[in-house]
PDB file of C-alpha atoms in Angstrom:
ATOM      1  CA  VAL A 667      11.110   7.227  31.876  1.00 58.00           C
ATOM      2  CA  ILE A 668      10.657   4.437  29.189  1.00 72.00           C
ATOM      3  CA  LEU A 669      12.104   6.678  26.624  1.00 71.00           C
ATOM      4  CA  ARG A 670      15.112   7.691  28.767  1.00 71.00           C
ATOM      5  CA  MET A 671      15.746   3.700  29.460  1.00 71.00           C
ATOM      6  CA  MET A 672      16.013   3.075  25.762  1.00 74.00           C
ATOM      7  CA  ASN A 673      19.008   5.457  25.718  1.00 70.00           C
ATOM      8  CA  GLU A 674      20.837   3.930  28.676  1.00 74.00           C
ATOM      9  CA  GLY A 675      22.241   0.500  29.799  1.00 74.00           C
ATOM     10  CA  ASP A 676      23.263  -2.421  27.688  1.00 85.00           C
ATOM     11  CA  LEU A 677      21.201  -3.902  24.620  1.00 89.00           C
ATOM     12  CA  LEU A 678      19.193  -6.175  26.728  1.00 89.00           C
ATOM     13  CA  ALA A 679      18.057  -3.217  29.130  1.00 86.00           C
ATOM     14  CA  GLN A 680      17.381  -1.162  25.817  1.00 88.00           C
ATOM     15  CA  GLU A 681      15.276  -4.016  24.503  1.00 92.00           C
ATOM     16  CA  ASN A 682      13.240  -4.368  27.684  1.00 90.00           C
ATOM     17  CA  ALA A 683      12.660  -0.699  27.456  1.00 89.00           C
ATOM     18  CA  ILE A 684      11.250  -0.683  23.860  1.00 91.00           C
ATOM     19  CA  THR A 685       9.254  -3.878  24.581  1.00 92.00           C
ATOM     20  CA  ALA A 686       7.622  -1.890  27.633  1.00 89.00           C
ATOM     21  CA  LEU A 687       7.052   1.135  25.175  1.00 88.00           C
ATOM     22  CA  TRP A 688       5.501  -1.179  22.451  1.00 90.00           C
ATOM     23  CA  ASN A 689       3.113  -2.625  25.153  1.00 90.00           C
ATOM     24  CA  ALA A 690       2.195   0.912  26.353  1.00 88.00           C
ATOM     25  CA  MET A 691       1.457   1.914  22.550  1.00 88.00           C
ATOM     26  CA  ILE A 692      -0.633  -1.123  21.797  1.00 84.00           C
ATOM     27  CA  ASP A 693      -3.936   0.212  23.328  1.00 78.00           C
ATOM     28  CA  SER A 694      -3.355   3.993  24.008  1.00 84.00           C
ATOM     29  CA  THR A 695      -3.409   6.728  21.460  1.00 85.00           C
ATOM     30  CA  GLU A 696      -2.364   9.116  24.328  1.00 86.00           C
ATOM     31  CA  VAL A 697       0.934   7.256  24.717  1.00 86.00           C
ATOM     32  CA  ILE A 698       1.601   7.570  20.997  1.00 84.00           C
ATOM     33  CA  LYS A 699       0.968  11.227  21.225  1.00 84.00           C
ATOM     34  CA  ASP A 700       3.240  11.475  24.060  1.00 83.00           C
ATOM     35  CA  VAL A 701       5.835   9.632  22.175  1.00 83.00           C
ATOM     36  CA  ASN A 702       5.649  12.054  19.378  1.00 79.00           C
ATOM     37  CA  ARG A 703       5.409  15.271  21.736  1.00 81.00           C
ATOM     38  CA  LEU A 704       8.646  14.184  23.341  1.00 81.00           C
ATOM     39  CA  ASN A 705      10.410  13.514  20.135  1.00 82.00           C
ATOM     40  CA  GLY A 706      10.761   9.810  21.102  1.00 86.00           C
ATOM     41  CA  GLU A 707      11.000   8.886  17.597  1.00 90.00           C
ATOM     42  CA  GLN A 708      14.783   9.554  17.784  1.00 91.00           C
ATOM     43  CA  MET A 709      15.288   7.049  20.346  1.00 90.00           C
ATOM     44  CA  ILE A 710      13.079   4.598  18.414  1.00 93.00           C
ATOM     45  CA  ILE A 711      15.094   5.107  15.390  1.00 94.00           C
ATOM     46  CA  VAL A 712      18.374   4.335  17.254  1.00 92.00           C
ATOM     47  CA  GLN A 713      16.853   1.021  18.316  1.00 93.00           C
ATOM     48  CA  LEU A 714      15.781   0.329  14.593  1.00 95.00           C
ATOM     49  CA  LYS A 715      19.206   0.760  13.439  1.00 95.00           C
ATOM     50  CA  SER A 716      21.517  -0.540  16.183  1.00 92.00           C
ATOM     51  CA  GLY A 717      19.371  -2.557  18.660  1.00 92.00           C
ATOM     52  CA  THR A 718      19.068  -6.482  19.084  1.00 93.00           C
ATOM     53  CA  PRO A 719      16.854  -8.195  16.376  1.00 93.00           C
ATOM     54  CA  LEU A 720      13.865  -8.102  18.556  1.00 94.00           C
ATOM     55  CA  SER A 721      14.421  -4.551  19.406  1.00 94.00           C
ATOM     56  CA  LYS A 722      14.684  -3.647  15.619  1.00 95.00           C
ATOM     57  CA  GLU A 723      11.296  -5.675  15.093  1.00 95.00           C
ATOM     58  CA  LEU A 724       9.628  -3.664  18.009  1.00 95.00           C
ATOM     59  CA  ALA A 725      10.959  -0.389  16.769  1.00 95.00           C
ATOM     60  CA  ALA A 726       9.364  -0.984  13.293  1.00 96.00           C
ATOM     61  CA  SER A 727       6.112  -2.043  15.066  1.00 94.00           C
ATOM     62  CA  ALA A 728       6.111   1.196  17.255  1.00 93.00           C
ATOM     63  CA  ILE A 729       6.847   3.333  13.762  1.00 94.00           C
ATOM     64  CA  TRP A 730       3.970   1.332  12.274  1.00 93.00           C
ATOM     65  CA  LYS A 731       1.655   2.090  15.329  1.00 90.00           C
ATOM     66  CA  ALA A 732       2.870   5.672  15.707  1.00 89.00           C
ATOM     67  CA  CYS A 733       2.398   6.686  11.982  1.00 89.00           C
ATOM     68  CA  ALA A 734      -0.975   4.871  11.718  1.00 85.00           C
ATOM     69  CA  ASN A 735      -2.541   6.903  14.661  1.00 70.00           C
ATOM     70  CA  ASP A 736      -0.910  10.209  14.059  1.00 65.00           C
ATOM     71  CA  ASP A 737      -0.681  12.207  10.961  1.00 66.00           C
ATOM     72  CA  SER A 738       0.840  15.263  12.588  1.00 66.00           C
ATOM     73  CA  ASP A 739       4.334  15.119  11.157  1.00 82.00           C
ATOM     74  CA  LYS A 740       5.397  11.808   9.561  1.00 90.00           C
ATOM     75  CA  ALA A 741       8.523  13.580   7.980  1.00 91.00           C
ATOM     76  CA  ARG A 742      10.129  12.988  11.564  1.00 92.00           C
ATOM     77  CA  TYR A 743      10.403   9.416  10.666  1.00 95.00           C
ATOM     78  CA  LEU A 744      12.212  10.084   7.394  1.00 96.00           C
ATOM     79  CA  PRO A 745      15.607   9.036   9.147  1.00 97.00           C
ATOM     80  CA  ALA A 746      14.204   5.547   9.800  1.00 97.00           C
ATOM     81  CA  ILE A 747      13.152   4.818   5.969  1.00 98.00           C
ATOM     82  CA  ASP A 748      16.670   3.345   5.262  1.00 98.00           C
ATOM     83  CA  ALA A 749      16.673   1.072   8.292  1.00 98.00           C
ATOM     84  CA  LEU A 750      13.310  -0.246   7.484  1.00 98.00           C
ATOM     85  CA  VAL A 751      14.161  -1.085   4.018  1.00 98.00           C
ATOM     86  CA  LYS A 752      17.292  -2.922   5.234  1.00 97.00           C
ATOM     87  CA  LEU A 753      14.914  -4.745   7.726  1.00 97.00           C
ATOM     88  CA  LEU A 754      12.662  -5.479   4.944  1.00 96.00           C
ATOM     89  CA  ARG A 755      15.368  -7.060   2.975  1.00 94.00           C
ATOM     90  CA  SER A 756      16.471  -9.117   5.963  1.00 89.00           C
ATOM     91  CA  GLY A 757      14.200 -11.918   5.034  1.00 76.00           C
ATOM     92  CA  ASP A 758      13.441 -12.853   8.826  1.00 71.00           C
ATOM     93  CA  GLY A 759      10.209 -12.476  10.779  1.00 78.00           C
ATOM     94  CA  ALA A 760      10.448  -8.712  10.763  1.00 93.00           C
ATOM     95  CA  GLN A 761       9.515  -8.299   7.142  1.00 95.00           C
ATOM     96  CA  GLU A 762       5.749  -7.636   7.995  1.00 96.00           C
ATOM     97  CA  GLN A 763       6.590  -5.056  10.607  1.00 96.00           C
ATOM     98  CA  ALA A 764       9.093  -3.154   8.364  1.00 97.00           C
ATOM     99  CA  ALA A 765       6.452  -3.197   5.687  1.00 97.00           C
ATOM    100  CA  GLY A 766       3.849  -2.067   7.744  1.00 96.00           C
ATOM    101  CA  ALA A 767       5.905   0.748   9.013  1.00 97.00           C
ATOM    102  CA  LEU A 768       6.754   1.737   5.396  1.00 97.00           C
ATOM    103  CA  ARG A 769       2.968   1.359   4.669  1.00 97.00           C
ATOM    104  CA  SER A 770       2.132   3.805   7.478  1.00 95.00           C
ATOM    105  CA  VAL A 771       5.044   6.500   6.992  1.00 96.00           C
ATOM    106  CA  CYS A 772       4.171   6.928   3.363  1.00 95.00           C
ATOM    107  CA  VAL A 773       0.406   8.174   3.939  1.00 93.00           C
ATOM    108  CA  ASN A 774       0.370  11.746   3.099  1.00 90.00           C
ATOM    109  CA  SER A 775       4.044  12.318   3.104  1.00 94.00           C
ATOM    110  CA  PRO A 776       5.761  13.125  -0.128  1.00 95.00           C
ATOM    111  CA  VAL A 777       9.086  13.501   1.469  1.00 96.00           C
ATOM    112  CA  ASN A 778       8.853  10.046   2.884  1.00 97.00           C
ATOM    113  CA  LYS A 779       7.770   8.515  -0.493  1.00 98.00           C
ATOM    114  CA  LEU A 780      10.732  10.061  -2.094  1.00 98.00           C
ATOM    115  CA  GLU A 781      12.946   8.838   0.346  1.00 98.00           C
ATOM    116  CA  LEU A 782      11.811   5.347   0.036  1.00 98.00           C
ATOM    117  CA  ASN A 783      12.437   5.485  -3.785  1.00 97.00           C
ATOM    118  CA  ARG A 784      16.086   7.036  -3.044  1.00 98.00           C
ATOM    119  CA  VAL A 785      17.012   3.978  -1.026  1.00 98.00           C
ATOM    120  CA  ASN A 786      15.709   1.587  -3.524  1.00 97.00           C
ATOM    121  CA  GLY A 787      12.420   0.597  -1.271  1.00 98.00           C
ATOM    122  CA  ILE A 788      10.076   0.354  -4.083  1.00 98.00           C
ATOM    123  CA  PHE A 789      12.249  -2.603  -5.511  1.00 98.00           C
ATOM    124  CA  SER A 790      12.380  -4.347  -2.073  1.00 98.00           C
ATOM    125  CA  LEU A 791       8.602  -4.053  -1.627  1.00 98.00           C
ATOM    126  CA  VAL A 792       8.096  -5.695  -4.928  1.00 98.00           C
ATOM    127  CA  ASP A 793      10.493  -8.379  -4.044  1.00 97.00           C
ATOM    128  CA  VAL A 794       8.624  -9.123  -0.754  1.00 97.00           C
ATOM    129  CA  MET A 795       5.410  -9.390  -2.655  1.00 96.00           C
ATOM    130  CA  ARG A 796       6.962 -12.062  -4.964  1.00 95.00           C
ATOM    131  CA  SER A 797       8.548 -14.141  -2.224  1.00 92.00           C
ATOM    132  CA  GLY A 798       7.386 -13.172   1.355  1.00 93.00           C
ATOM    133  CA  SER A 799       5.033 -14.563   3.904  1.00 93.00           C
ATOM    134  CA  LEU A 800       1.594 -13.773   3.375  1.00 95.00           C
ATOM    135  CA  PRO A 801       1.302 -11.233   6.140  1.00 95.00           C
ATOM    136  CA  ALA A 802       4.446  -9.534   4.767  1.00 96.00           C
ATOM    137  CA  ARG A 803       2.926  -9.559   1.288  1.00 96.00           C
ATOM    138  CA  GLU A 804      -0.212  -7.883   2.426  1.00 97.00           C
ATOM    139  CA  GLN A 805       1.699  -4.958   4.192  1.00 97.00           C
ATOM    140  CA  ALA A 806       4.138  -4.741   1.313  1.00 97.00           C
ATOM    141  CA  GLY A 807       1.117  -4.405  -1.140  1.00 97.00           C
ATOM    142  CA  ALA A 808      -0.272  -1.736   1.036  1.00 97.00           C
ATOM    143  CA  ALA A 809       2.922   0.099   1.279  1.00 98.00           C
ATOM    144  CA  LEU A 810       3.353   0.064  -2.595  1.00 98.00           C
ATOM    145  CA  ALA A 811      -0.022   1.527  -2.999  1.00 98.00           C
ATOM    146  CA  ASN A 812       0.580   4.123  -0.594  1.00 97.00           C
ATOM    147  CA  ALA A 813       4.121   4.941  -1.772  1.00 98.00           C
ATOM    148  CA  CYS A 814       2.912   5.377  -5.322  1.00 98.00           C
ATOM    149  CA  ALA A 815      -0.144   7.430  -4.665  1.00 96.00           C
ATOM    150  CA  ASN A 816       0.475  10.805  -6.495  1.00 95.00           C
ATOM    151  CA  CYS A 817       4.169  10.011  -6.815  1.00 97.00           C
ATOM    152  CA  MET A 818       5.207   9.776 -10.364  1.00 97.00           C
ATOM    153  CA  GLU A 819       8.784   8.972  -9.406  1.00 97.00           C
ATOM    154  CA  ASN A 820       7.702   6.007  -7.331  1.00 98.00           C
ATOM    155  CA  GLN A 821       5.428   4.834 -10.027  1.00 98.00           C
ATOM    156  CA  THR A 822       8.261   4.803 -12.552  1.00 98.00           C
ATOM    157  CA  ALA A 823      10.364   2.853  -9.923  1.00 98.00           C
ATOM    158  CA  ALA A 824       7.438   0.286  -9.696  1.00 98.00           C
ATOM    159  CA  ARG A 825       7.301  -0.251 -13.393  1.00 97.00           C
ATOM    160  CA  HIS A 826      11.030  -0.782 -13.618  1.00 97.00           C
ATOM    161  CA  SER A 827      10.648  -3.246 -10.767  1.00 97.00           C
ATOM    162  CA  GLY A 828       7.909  -5.311 -12.716  1.00 97.00           C
ATOM    163  CA  ALA A 829       5.388  -4.470 -10.180  1.00 98.00           C
ATOM    164  CA  MET A 830       2.251  -5.003 -12.413  1.00 98.00           C
ATOM    165  CA  HIS A 831       3.033  -8.381 -13.403  1.00 98.00           C
ATOM    166  CA  VAL A 832       3.382  -9.452  -9.536  1.00 98.00           C
ATOM    167  CA  LEU A 833       0.203  -7.649  -8.623  1.00 98.00           C
ATOM    168  CA  VAL A 834      -1.759  -9.364 -11.278  1.00 98.00           C
ATOM    169  CA  GLU A 835      -0.364 -12.735 -10.385  1.00 97.00           C
ATOM    170  CA  LEU A 836      -1.295 -12.334  -6.864  1.00 97.00           C
ATOM    171  CA  LEU A 837      -4.817 -11.143  -7.947  1.00 95.00           C
ATOM    172  CA  ILE A 838      -5.116 -14.448 -10.032  1.00 94.00           C
ATOM    173  CA  VAL A 839      -4.123 -16.524  -6.985  1.00 94.00           C
ATOM    174  CA  SER A 840      -6.187 -14.476  -4.426  1.00 87.00           C
ATOM    175  CA  PRO A 841      -4.420 -15.976  -1.228  1.00 86.00           C
ATOM    176  CA  SER A 842      -6.369 -13.527   1.001  1.00 94.00           C
ATOM    177  CA  HIS A 843      -9.059 -11.053   0.865  1.00 94.00           C
ATOM    178  CA  ASP A 844      -6.734  -8.340   2.397  1.00 96.00           C
ATOM    179  CA  LEU A 845      -3.943  -9.146  -0.159  1.00 96.00           C
ATOM    180  CA  VAL A 846      -6.427  -8.843  -3.127  1.00 97.00           C
ATOM    181  CA  GLU A 847      -7.743  -5.495  -1.785  1.00 97.00           C
ATOM    182  CA  CYS A 848      -4.021  -4.303  -1.396  1.00 97.00           C
ATOM    183  CA  CYS A 849      -3.216  -5.444  -4.899  1.00 97.00           C
ATOM    184  CA  VAL A 850      -6.154  -3.700  -6.372  1.00 98.00           C
ATOM    185  CA  CYS A 851      -5.397  -0.387  -4.610  1.00 98.00           C
ATOM    186  CA  ALA A 852      -1.791  -0.670  -5.952  1.00 98.00           C
ATOM    187  CA  ILE A 853      -2.772  -1.336  -9.447  1.00 98.00           C
ATOM    188  CA  ARG A 854      -5.372   1.568  -9.207  1.00 98.00           C
ATOM    189  CA  ASN A 855      -2.479   4.180  -8.032  1.00 98.00           C
ATOM    190  CA  LEU A 856       0.000   2.708 -10.566  1.00 98.00           C
ATOM    191  CA  CYS A 857      -2.448   3.492 -13.458  1.00 98.00           C
ATOM    192  CA  ILE A 858      -3.306   6.873 -12.369  1.00 97.00           C
ATOM    193  CA  ASN A 859      -1.976   9.258 -15.190  1.00 97.00           C
ATOM    194  CA  SER A 860       0.282   6.405 -16.319  1.00 97.00           C
ATOM    195  CA  PRO A 861      -0.061   5.047 -19.857  1.00 97.00           C
ATOM    196  CA  GLU A 862       2.834   2.839 -19.392  1.00 97.00           C
ATOM    197  CA  HIS A 863       1.250   1.050 -16.407  1.00 98.00           C
ATOM    198  CA  GLN A 864      -2.144   0.917 -18.154  1.00 98.00           C
ATOM    199  CA  ASP A 865      -0.578  -0.649 -21.127  1.00 97.00           C
ATOM    200  CA  GLU A 866       1.364  -2.964 -19.065  1.00 98.00           C
ATOM    201  CA  LEU A 867      -1.903  -4.156 -17.296  1.00 98.00           C
ATOM    202  CA  CYS A 868      -3.462  -4.799 -20.572  1.00 97.00           C
ATOM    203  CA  ARG A 869      -0.318  -6.845 -21.819  1.00 96.00           C
ATOM    204  CA  CYS A 870      -0.336  -8.993 -18.710  1.00 95.00           C
ATOM    205  CA  ASN A 871      -4.052  -9.638 -19.046  1.00 95.00           C
ATOM    206  CA  GLY A 872      -4.797  -7.823 -15.784  1.00 97.00           C
ATOM    207  CA  MET A 873      -8.037  -6.719 -16.662  1.00 97.00           C
ATOM    208  CA  VAL A 874      -9.372 -10.393 -16.424  1.00 96.00           C
ATOM    209  CA  PRO A 875      -9.117 -10.701 -12.580  1.00 96.00           C
ATOM    210  CA  LEU A 876     -10.211  -7.265 -12.135  1.00 97.00           C
ATOM    211  CA  LEU A 877     -13.457  -7.807 -14.060  1.00 95.00           C
ATOM    212  CA  GLN A 878     -13.912 -11.007 -12.198  1.00 94.00           C
ATOM    213  CA  LEU A 879     -14.183  -8.934  -9.280  1.00 95.00           C
ATOM    214  CA  LEU A 880     -16.658  -6.622 -10.620  1.00 93.00           C
ATOM    215  CA  HIS A 881     -19.864  -8.133  -9.355  1.00 88.00           C
ATOM    216  CA  LEU A 882     -22.628  -7.709  -6.672  1.00 78.00           C
ATOM    217  CA  GLY A 883     -21.152 -10.606  -4.598  1.00 88.00           C
ATOM    218  CA  THR A 884     -17.778  -8.582  -3.932  1.00 91.00           C
ATOM    219  CA  LYS A 885     -17.845  -6.759  -0.690  1.00 93.00           C
ATOM    220  CA  PRO A 886     -18.711  -2.913  -1.162  1.00 93.00           C
ATOM    221  CA  GLN A 887     -15.281  -1.404  -0.094  1.00 95.00           C
ATOM    222  CA  LEU A 888     -13.359  -3.759  -2.437  1.00 96.00           C
ATOM    223  CA  LEU A 889     -15.932  -3.352  -5.127  1.00 96.00           C
ATOM    224  CA  GLU A 890     -15.340   0.369  -4.975  1.00 97.00           C
ATOM    225  CA  TYR A 891     -11.628  -0.058  -5.268  1.00 98.00           C
ATOM    226  CA  VAL A 892     -12.130  -2.446  -8.409  1.00 97.00           C
ATOM    227  CA  ALA A 893     -14.322  -0.096  -9.996  1.00 97.00           C
ATOM    228  CA  SER A 894     -11.805   2.748  -9.406  1.00 98.00           C
ATOM    229  CA  ALA A 895      -8.898   0.636 -10.777  1.00 98.00           C
ATOM    230  CA  ILE A 896     -10.641  -0.349 -13.942  1.00 98.00           C
ATOM    231  CA  ALA A 897     -11.710   3.384 -14.409  1.00 98.00           C
ATOM    232  CA  LYS A 898      -8.129   4.470 -13.963  1.00 98.00           C
ATOM    233  CA  ALA A 899      -6.737   1.558 -16.168  1.00 98.00           C
ATOM    234  CA  CYS A 900      -9.081   2.719 -19.056  1.00 97.00           C
ATOM    235  CA  SER A 901      -8.454   6.542 -18.818  1.00 97.00           C
ATOM    236  CA  LEU A 902      -5.511   6.405 -21.219  1.00 97.00           C
ATOM    237  CA  SER A 903      -5.575   2.882 -22.707  1.00 97.00           C
ATOM    238  CA  GLU A 904      -7.759   2.081 -25.776  1.00 96.00           C
ATOM    239  CA  GLY A 905      -6.658  -1.641 -25.205  1.00 97.00           C
ATOM    240  CA  ASN A 906      -8.312  -1.838 -21.880  1.00 97.00           C
ATOM    241  CA  ARG A 907     -11.297   0.022 -23.056  1.00 97.00           C
ATOM    242  CA  ARG A 908     -11.767  -2.448 -25.809  1.00 96.00           C
ATOM    243  CA  PHE A 909     -11.135  -5.426 -23.489  1.00 96.00           C
ATOM    244  CA  VAL A 910     -13.891  -4.058 -21.171  1.00 96.00           C
ATOM    245  CA  GLN A 911     -16.367  -3.704 -23.942  1.00 95.00           C
ATOM    246  CA  GLN A 912     -15.633  -7.077 -25.550  1.00 94.00           C
ATOM    247  CA  GLN A 913     -15.270  -9.176 -22.590  1.00 91.00           C
ATOM    248  CA  TYR A 914     -17.606  -7.489 -20.107  1.00 93.00           C
ATOM    249  CA  GLY A 915     -20.110  -5.199 -22.043  1.00 92.00           C
ATOM    250  CA  ARG A 916     -21.977  -2.269 -21.153  1.00 92.00           C
ATOM    251  CA  GLU A 917     -25.109  -4.073 -20.074  1.00 93.00           C
ATOM    252  CA  SER A 918     -23.074  -5.686 -17.277  1.00 92.00           C
ATOM    253  CA  LEU A 919     -21.503  -2.467 -16.225  1.00 94.00           C
ATOM    254  CA  GLU A 920     -25.088  -1.133 -16.044  1.00 93.00           C
ATOM    255  CA  TRP A 921     -26.345  -3.914 -14.172  1.00 92.00           C
ATOM    256  CA  VAL A 922     -23.654  -3.226 -11.539  1.00 91.00           C
ATOM    257  CA  ILE A 923     -24.680   0.328 -11.420  1.00 91.00           C
ATOM    258  CA  ASN A 924     -28.286  -0.498 -10.675  1.00 90.00           C
ATOM    259  CA  GLY A 925     -27.245  -2.942  -7.834  1.00 87.00           C
ATOM    260  CA  GLN A 926     -29.204  -2.068  -4.690  1.00 82.00           C
ATOM    261  CA  ASP A 927     -26.200  -1.783  -2.461  1.00 87.00           C
ATOM    262  CA  VAL A 928     -23.686  -0.426  -4.811  1.00 93.00           C
ATOM    263  CA  GLY A 929     -22.173   2.804  -3.265  1.00 95.00           C
ATOM    264  CA  SER A 930     -22.090   6.268  -5.145  1.00 95.00           C
ATOM    265  CA  ASP A 931     -18.394   6.396  -5.524  1.00 97.00           C
ATOM    266  CA  THR A 932     -18.595   2.748  -7.217  1.00 96.00           C
ATOM    267  CA  LYS A 933     -21.097   3.931  -9.512  1.00 96.00           C
ATOM    268  CA  ARG A 934     -19.333   7.256 -10.371  1.00 97.00           C
ATOM    269  CA  HIS A 935     -16.130   5.006 -11.278  1.00 97.00           C
ATOM    270  CA  ILE A 936     -18.250   2.655 -13.626  1.00 96.00           C
ATOM    271  CA  ARG A 937     -19.991   5.575 -15.294  1.00 96.00           C
ATOM    272  CA  ALA A 938     -16.394   6.928 -16.106  1.00 97.00           C
ATOM    273  CA  VAL A 939     -15.677   3.534 -17.763  1.00 97.00           C
ATOM    274  CA  LEU A 940     -18.745   3.802 -19.811  1.00 96.00           C
ATOM    275  CA  GLU A 941     -17.851   6.988 -20.941  1.00 96.00           C
ATOM    276  CA  TYR A 942     -14.353   5.861 -21.868  1.00 96.00           C
ATOM    277  CA  MET A 943     -16.086   3.249 -23.863  1.00 94.00           C
ATOM    278  CA  LYS A 944     -18.233   5.540 -25.813  1.00 92.00           C
ATOM    279  CA  ALA A 945     -15.105   7.280 -26.974  1.00 90.00           C
ATOM    280  CA  LEU A 946     -13.895   4.164 -28.895  1.00 91.00           C
ATOM    281  CA  PRO A 947     -13.610   4.972 -32.562  1.00 83.00           C
TER     282      PRO A 947
END
């Protein structure tokens, strides 16, 4: 009934309908499954493209919620990506919702990642990270990380957008734990199989804030992300390897490995860094 109401009546009636849908989706995975089962994304996308400002914001939130809780077929939201990027560029309070939706639609969806790049969405995400609100920056950072995971085209677009410099600056300022975590993940994903990003990280002294986080006082999940980012950054960059060796040293890395609560994945990443250091001439 709610989905039908979103396609009928004037803009205010449609706004009330998507408000009701959003409220129903908040605490119910069953409602989210029903929306997907009934092809409700088509009506949500209509509101995203042509609804009132509130309807657009709620439509972005609905997409964020639907894709975060259901990995069944995110390609169905491909037609929404251009509108989400436009909402991201709007500069109003909906930036967080637009970035959050892009964060969710890009997880495990190669076609959505490429579509985001096609509509210049990587540049828009980096721009929000430069000047958006803190919540919008957090979601944009996560969206950038997801969009660049295993996607060379998006890694290239991020490099042309100056993403690495922005990420390092935010790491240094450290406005929130969530943003730091998103930035570390984005740096990690940008550096995977990319000597260009690894060298750029070295040039902008990005290893400094990463190594400052590599200690036992860092929360375990973030510590794993940091160790992984450092390992990826050293995989193809002699400059980063030398920096770790000179500024941090083998003994400090081994001390972290021997920490009581350090997880197996974190240890594996640090051991990889130690192996990279062994290969230095």
